[in-house]
Coordinates of C-alpha atoms in Angstrom, one line a residue:
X1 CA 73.4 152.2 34.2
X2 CA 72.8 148.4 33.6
X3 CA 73.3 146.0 36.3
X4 CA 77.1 144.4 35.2
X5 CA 75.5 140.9 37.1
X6 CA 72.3 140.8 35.3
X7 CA 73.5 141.7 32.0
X8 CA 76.2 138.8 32.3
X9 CA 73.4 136.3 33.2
X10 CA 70.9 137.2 30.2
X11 CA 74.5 136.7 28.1
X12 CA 74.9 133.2 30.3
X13 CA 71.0 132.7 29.1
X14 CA 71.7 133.3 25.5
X15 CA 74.7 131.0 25.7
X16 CA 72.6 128.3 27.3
X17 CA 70.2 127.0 23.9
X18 CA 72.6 123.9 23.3
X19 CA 74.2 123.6 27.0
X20 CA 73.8 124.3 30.6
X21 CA 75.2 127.9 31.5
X22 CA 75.8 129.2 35.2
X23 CA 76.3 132.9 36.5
X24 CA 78.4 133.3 39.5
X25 CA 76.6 134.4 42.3
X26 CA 73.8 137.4 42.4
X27 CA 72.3 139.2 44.9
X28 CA 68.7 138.4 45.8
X29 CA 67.6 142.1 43.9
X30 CA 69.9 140.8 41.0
X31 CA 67.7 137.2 40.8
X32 CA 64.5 139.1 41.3
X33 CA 65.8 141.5 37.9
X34 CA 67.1 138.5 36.2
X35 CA 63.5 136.8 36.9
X36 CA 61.6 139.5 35.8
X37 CA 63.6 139.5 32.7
X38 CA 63.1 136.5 31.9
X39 CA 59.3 136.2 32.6
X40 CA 59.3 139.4 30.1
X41 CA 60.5 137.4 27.4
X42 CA 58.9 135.9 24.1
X43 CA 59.4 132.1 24.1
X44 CA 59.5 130.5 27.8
X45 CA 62.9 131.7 28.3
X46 CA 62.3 131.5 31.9
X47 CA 61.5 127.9 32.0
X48 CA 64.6 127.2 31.4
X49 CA 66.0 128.8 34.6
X50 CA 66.2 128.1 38.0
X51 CA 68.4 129.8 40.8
X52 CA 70.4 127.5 43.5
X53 CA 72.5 128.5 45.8
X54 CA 73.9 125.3 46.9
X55 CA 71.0 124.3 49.7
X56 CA 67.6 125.4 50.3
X57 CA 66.8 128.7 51.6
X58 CA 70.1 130.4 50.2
X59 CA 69.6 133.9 49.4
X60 CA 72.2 134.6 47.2
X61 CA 72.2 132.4 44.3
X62 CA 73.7 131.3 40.8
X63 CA 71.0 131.1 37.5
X64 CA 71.3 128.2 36.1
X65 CA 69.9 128.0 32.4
X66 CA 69.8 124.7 30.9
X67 CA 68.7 123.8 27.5
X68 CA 65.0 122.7 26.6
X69 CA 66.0 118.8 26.1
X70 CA 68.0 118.9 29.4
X71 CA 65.2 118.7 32.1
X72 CA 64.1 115.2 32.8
X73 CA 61.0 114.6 30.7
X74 CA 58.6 113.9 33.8
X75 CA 59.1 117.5 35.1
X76 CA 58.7 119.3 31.9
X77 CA 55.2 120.0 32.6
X78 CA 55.7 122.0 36.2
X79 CA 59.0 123.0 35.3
X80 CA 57.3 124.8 31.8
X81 CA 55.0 127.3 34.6
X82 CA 56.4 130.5 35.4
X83 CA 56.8 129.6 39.0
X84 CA 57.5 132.4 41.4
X85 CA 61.0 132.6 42.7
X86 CA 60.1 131.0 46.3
X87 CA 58.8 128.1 44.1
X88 CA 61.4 128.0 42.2
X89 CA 63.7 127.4 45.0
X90 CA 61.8 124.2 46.1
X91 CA 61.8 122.8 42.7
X92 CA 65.3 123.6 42.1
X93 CA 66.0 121.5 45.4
X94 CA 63.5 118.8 44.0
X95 CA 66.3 118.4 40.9
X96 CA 69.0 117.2 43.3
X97 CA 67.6 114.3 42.7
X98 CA 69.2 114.7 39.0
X99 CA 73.1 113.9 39.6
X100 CA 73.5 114.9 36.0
X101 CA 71.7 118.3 36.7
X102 CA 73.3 119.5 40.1
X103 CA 76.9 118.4 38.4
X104 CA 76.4 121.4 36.4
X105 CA 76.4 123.8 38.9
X106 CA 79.9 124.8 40.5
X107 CA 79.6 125.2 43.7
X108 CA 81.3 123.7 46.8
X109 CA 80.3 123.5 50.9
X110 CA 83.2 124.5 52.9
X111 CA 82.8 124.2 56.8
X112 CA 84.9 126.6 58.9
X113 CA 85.8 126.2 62.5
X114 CA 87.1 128.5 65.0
X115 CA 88.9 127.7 68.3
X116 CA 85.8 128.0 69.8
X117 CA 87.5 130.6 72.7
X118 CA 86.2 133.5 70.1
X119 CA 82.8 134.3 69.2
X120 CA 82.3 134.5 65.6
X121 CA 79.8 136.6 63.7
X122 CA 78.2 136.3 60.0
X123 CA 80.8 139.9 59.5
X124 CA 83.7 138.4 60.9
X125 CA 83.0 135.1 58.8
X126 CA 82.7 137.3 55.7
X127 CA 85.6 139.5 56.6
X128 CA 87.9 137.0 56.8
X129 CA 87.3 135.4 53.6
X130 CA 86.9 138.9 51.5
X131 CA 90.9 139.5 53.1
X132 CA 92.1 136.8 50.7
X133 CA 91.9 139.0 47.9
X134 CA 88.1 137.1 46.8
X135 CA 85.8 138.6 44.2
X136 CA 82.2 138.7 45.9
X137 CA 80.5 137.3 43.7
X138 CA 82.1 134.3 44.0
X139 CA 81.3 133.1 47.0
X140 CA 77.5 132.8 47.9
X141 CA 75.5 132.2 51.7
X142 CA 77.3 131.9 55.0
X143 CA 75.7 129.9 57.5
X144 CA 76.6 130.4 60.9
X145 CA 76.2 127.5 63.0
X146 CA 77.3 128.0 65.9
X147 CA 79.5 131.0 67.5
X148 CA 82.6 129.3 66.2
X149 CA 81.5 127.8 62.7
X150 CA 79.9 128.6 59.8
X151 CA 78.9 127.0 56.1
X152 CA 80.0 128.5 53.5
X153 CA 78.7 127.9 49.8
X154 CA 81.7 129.1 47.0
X155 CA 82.6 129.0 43.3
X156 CA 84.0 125.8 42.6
X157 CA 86.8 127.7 41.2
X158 CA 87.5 129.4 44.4
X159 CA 86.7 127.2 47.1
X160 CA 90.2 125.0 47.0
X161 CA 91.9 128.3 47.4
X162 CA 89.9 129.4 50.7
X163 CA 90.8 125.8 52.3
X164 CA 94.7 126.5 51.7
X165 CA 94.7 130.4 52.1
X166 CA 92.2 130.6 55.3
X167 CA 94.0 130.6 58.6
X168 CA 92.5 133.5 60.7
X169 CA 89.7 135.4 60.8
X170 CA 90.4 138.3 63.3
X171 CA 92.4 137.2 66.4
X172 CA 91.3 133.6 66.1
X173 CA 92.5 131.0 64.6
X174 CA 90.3 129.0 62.0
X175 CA 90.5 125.7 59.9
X176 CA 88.4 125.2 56.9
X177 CA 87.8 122.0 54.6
X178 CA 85.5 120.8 51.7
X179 CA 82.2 119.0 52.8
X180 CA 79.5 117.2 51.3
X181 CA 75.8 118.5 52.7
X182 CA 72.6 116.4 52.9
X183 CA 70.2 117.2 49.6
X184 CA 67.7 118.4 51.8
X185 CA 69.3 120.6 53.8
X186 CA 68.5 124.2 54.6
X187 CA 70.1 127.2 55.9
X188 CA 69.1 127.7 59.7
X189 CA 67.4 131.0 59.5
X190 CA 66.5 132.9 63.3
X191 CA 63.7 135.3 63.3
X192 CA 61.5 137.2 66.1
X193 CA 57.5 137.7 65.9
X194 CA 56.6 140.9 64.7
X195 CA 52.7 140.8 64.4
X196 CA 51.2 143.7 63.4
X197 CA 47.3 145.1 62.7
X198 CA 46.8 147.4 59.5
X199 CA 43.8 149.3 57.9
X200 CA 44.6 147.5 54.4
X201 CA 47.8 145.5 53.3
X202 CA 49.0 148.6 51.4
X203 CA 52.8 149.1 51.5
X204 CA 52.6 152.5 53.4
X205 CA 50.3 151.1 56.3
X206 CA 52.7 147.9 56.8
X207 CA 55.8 150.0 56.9
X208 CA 53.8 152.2 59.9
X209 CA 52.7 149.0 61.6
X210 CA 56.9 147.8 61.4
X211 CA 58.2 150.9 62.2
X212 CA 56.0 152.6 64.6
X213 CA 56.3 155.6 62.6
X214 CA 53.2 157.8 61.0
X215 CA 51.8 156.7 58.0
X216 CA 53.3 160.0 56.5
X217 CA 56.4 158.8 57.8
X218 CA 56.5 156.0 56.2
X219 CA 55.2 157.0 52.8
X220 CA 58.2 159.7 53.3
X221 CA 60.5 156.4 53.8
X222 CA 59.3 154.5 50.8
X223 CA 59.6 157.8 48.6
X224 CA 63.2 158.5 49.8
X225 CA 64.1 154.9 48.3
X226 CA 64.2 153.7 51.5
X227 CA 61.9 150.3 51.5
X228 CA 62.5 147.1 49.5
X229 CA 59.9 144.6 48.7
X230 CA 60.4 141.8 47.1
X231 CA 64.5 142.7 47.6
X232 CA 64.0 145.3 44.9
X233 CA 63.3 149.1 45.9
X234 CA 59.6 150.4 45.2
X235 CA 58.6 153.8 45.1
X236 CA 54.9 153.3 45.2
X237 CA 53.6 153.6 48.5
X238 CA 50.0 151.7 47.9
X239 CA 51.6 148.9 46.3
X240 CA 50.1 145.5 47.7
X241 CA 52.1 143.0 50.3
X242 CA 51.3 139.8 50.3
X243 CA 52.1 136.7 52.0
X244 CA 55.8 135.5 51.5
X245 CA 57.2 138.8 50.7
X246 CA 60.7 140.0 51.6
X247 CA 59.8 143.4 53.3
X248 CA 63.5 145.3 54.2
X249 CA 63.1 148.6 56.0
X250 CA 66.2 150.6 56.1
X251 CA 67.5 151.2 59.7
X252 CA 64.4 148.8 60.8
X253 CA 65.5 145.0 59.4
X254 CA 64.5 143.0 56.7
X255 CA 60.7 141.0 57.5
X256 CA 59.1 137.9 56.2
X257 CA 55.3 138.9 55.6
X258 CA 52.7 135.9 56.7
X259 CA 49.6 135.1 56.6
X260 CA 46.4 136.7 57.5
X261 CA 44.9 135.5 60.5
X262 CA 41.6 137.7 60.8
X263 CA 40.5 141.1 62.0
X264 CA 40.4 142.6 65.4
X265 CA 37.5 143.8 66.7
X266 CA 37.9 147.4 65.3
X267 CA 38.0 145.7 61.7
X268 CA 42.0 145.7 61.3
X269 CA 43.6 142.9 59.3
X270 CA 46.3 140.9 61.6
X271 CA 49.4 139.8 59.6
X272 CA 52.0 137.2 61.4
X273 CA 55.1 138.5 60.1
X274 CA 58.8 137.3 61.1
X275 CA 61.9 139.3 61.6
X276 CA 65.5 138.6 60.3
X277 CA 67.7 138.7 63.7

């Protein structure tokens, strides 16, 4: 069955020849689909495309499609690549710099506050704001900033009516309000080391290495549909991983992959990788 979100953007994209088109927000396995899509097409299409998700380092993310004369002549040339989607998130931050770009996209900041007596998690945050009746897709990151606030990026459409309607969120009582963010500013993102020492930098041997389990084990995981890479679920247990990959392990956490730094002594390659806490 077609993905409902994908096959609305590639309508958005097809809309977008003569104007700037915007999806509501997508899933990071939705972008990667929508990317792949795109990059499979005749014709640049996806040159024309970037994902933003109202800061740096959002996860889920609006396509935004704009039409070939739209971009700003001196970054036709870079913008005409088929950038990766980590790249594309830095050059999409680059175009803030374009008023008449970033007014295009729809999205609002909105900065809730608790009484600070309660601690707040990313759930309750989320819980709170899904109990007004809200469509997911319309509302994108949340931030948590502290254990009694959080950023939160929404549909323009939607984010007046989360101001007015959001009052609690559990037991505690919350206040929210419109805000304007810095161009360069990123969602705060808390990992752990988890360094690990594999045979090769097949998928199978870095699932083991995260897991702790056998290397059967873990091609038994990847097979059951178990392991995303890249946010999008894999099957092939010898496919490559490679630095800047989004390695998510069910039941295990969701990893960063870094770089190489080396071999140990007994020949095994050391990878710095980071996990999502």
């Amino acid at each position: 069955m077609p993905n409902t979100a994908v096959s609305r953007a590639m309508d958005k994209f097809r809309e977008s020849e003569y104007a700037a088109a915007v999806t509501d927000f997508m899933t990071p396995a939705e972008i990667a689909e929508v990317y792949s899509n795109l990059i499979s097409r005749s014709g640049g299409g996806i040159a024309r495309c970037f994902f933003w998700g109202g800061c740096r380092g959002a996860e889920r993310c609006t396509a935004v499609f704009l039409p070939e004369w739209y971009l700003p002549e001196e970054e036709a040339p870079r913008h005409a690549l088929p950038l990766d989607i980590a790249r594309r998130d830095a050059f999409a931050a680059h175009l803030s710099g374009h008023p008449e770009i970033m007014e295009e996209i729809p999205i609002r900041a909105i900065r809730i506050r608790g009484s600070g007596f309660r601690e707040l998690t990313h759930r309750d945050f989320m819980g709170g704001i899904l109990s007004l009746g809200i469509e997911r897709s319309t509302v994108g990151d949340i931030a948590v900033i502290s254990e009694s606030e959080a950023l939160v990026f929404a549909l323009e459409k939607i984010a007046p009516y989360i101001v007015s309607e959001l009052r609690k969120i559990g037991r505690d009582g919350v206040r929210a309000e419109l805000c304007d963010i810095a161009p360069d500013y990123e969602i705060p993102r808390r990992y752990e080391a988890a360094d690990i020492a594999v045979s090769s930098a097949r998928l199978d041997g870095v699932v083991r290495a995260l897991t702790g389990k056998s290397r059967e084990a873990a091609a038994d995981m990847i097979r059951a549909g178990l392991v995303e890479l890249r946010y999008l679920p894999t099957d092939n247990i010898s496919a490559e991983v490679k630095e800047g990959d989004i390695l998510s392990i069910r039941g295990f956490g969701k990893y960063v992959i870094g770089a190489q730094d080396g071999q140990t002594r007994s020949g095994r390659l050391k990878i710095h990788c980071k996990k999502y806490v």
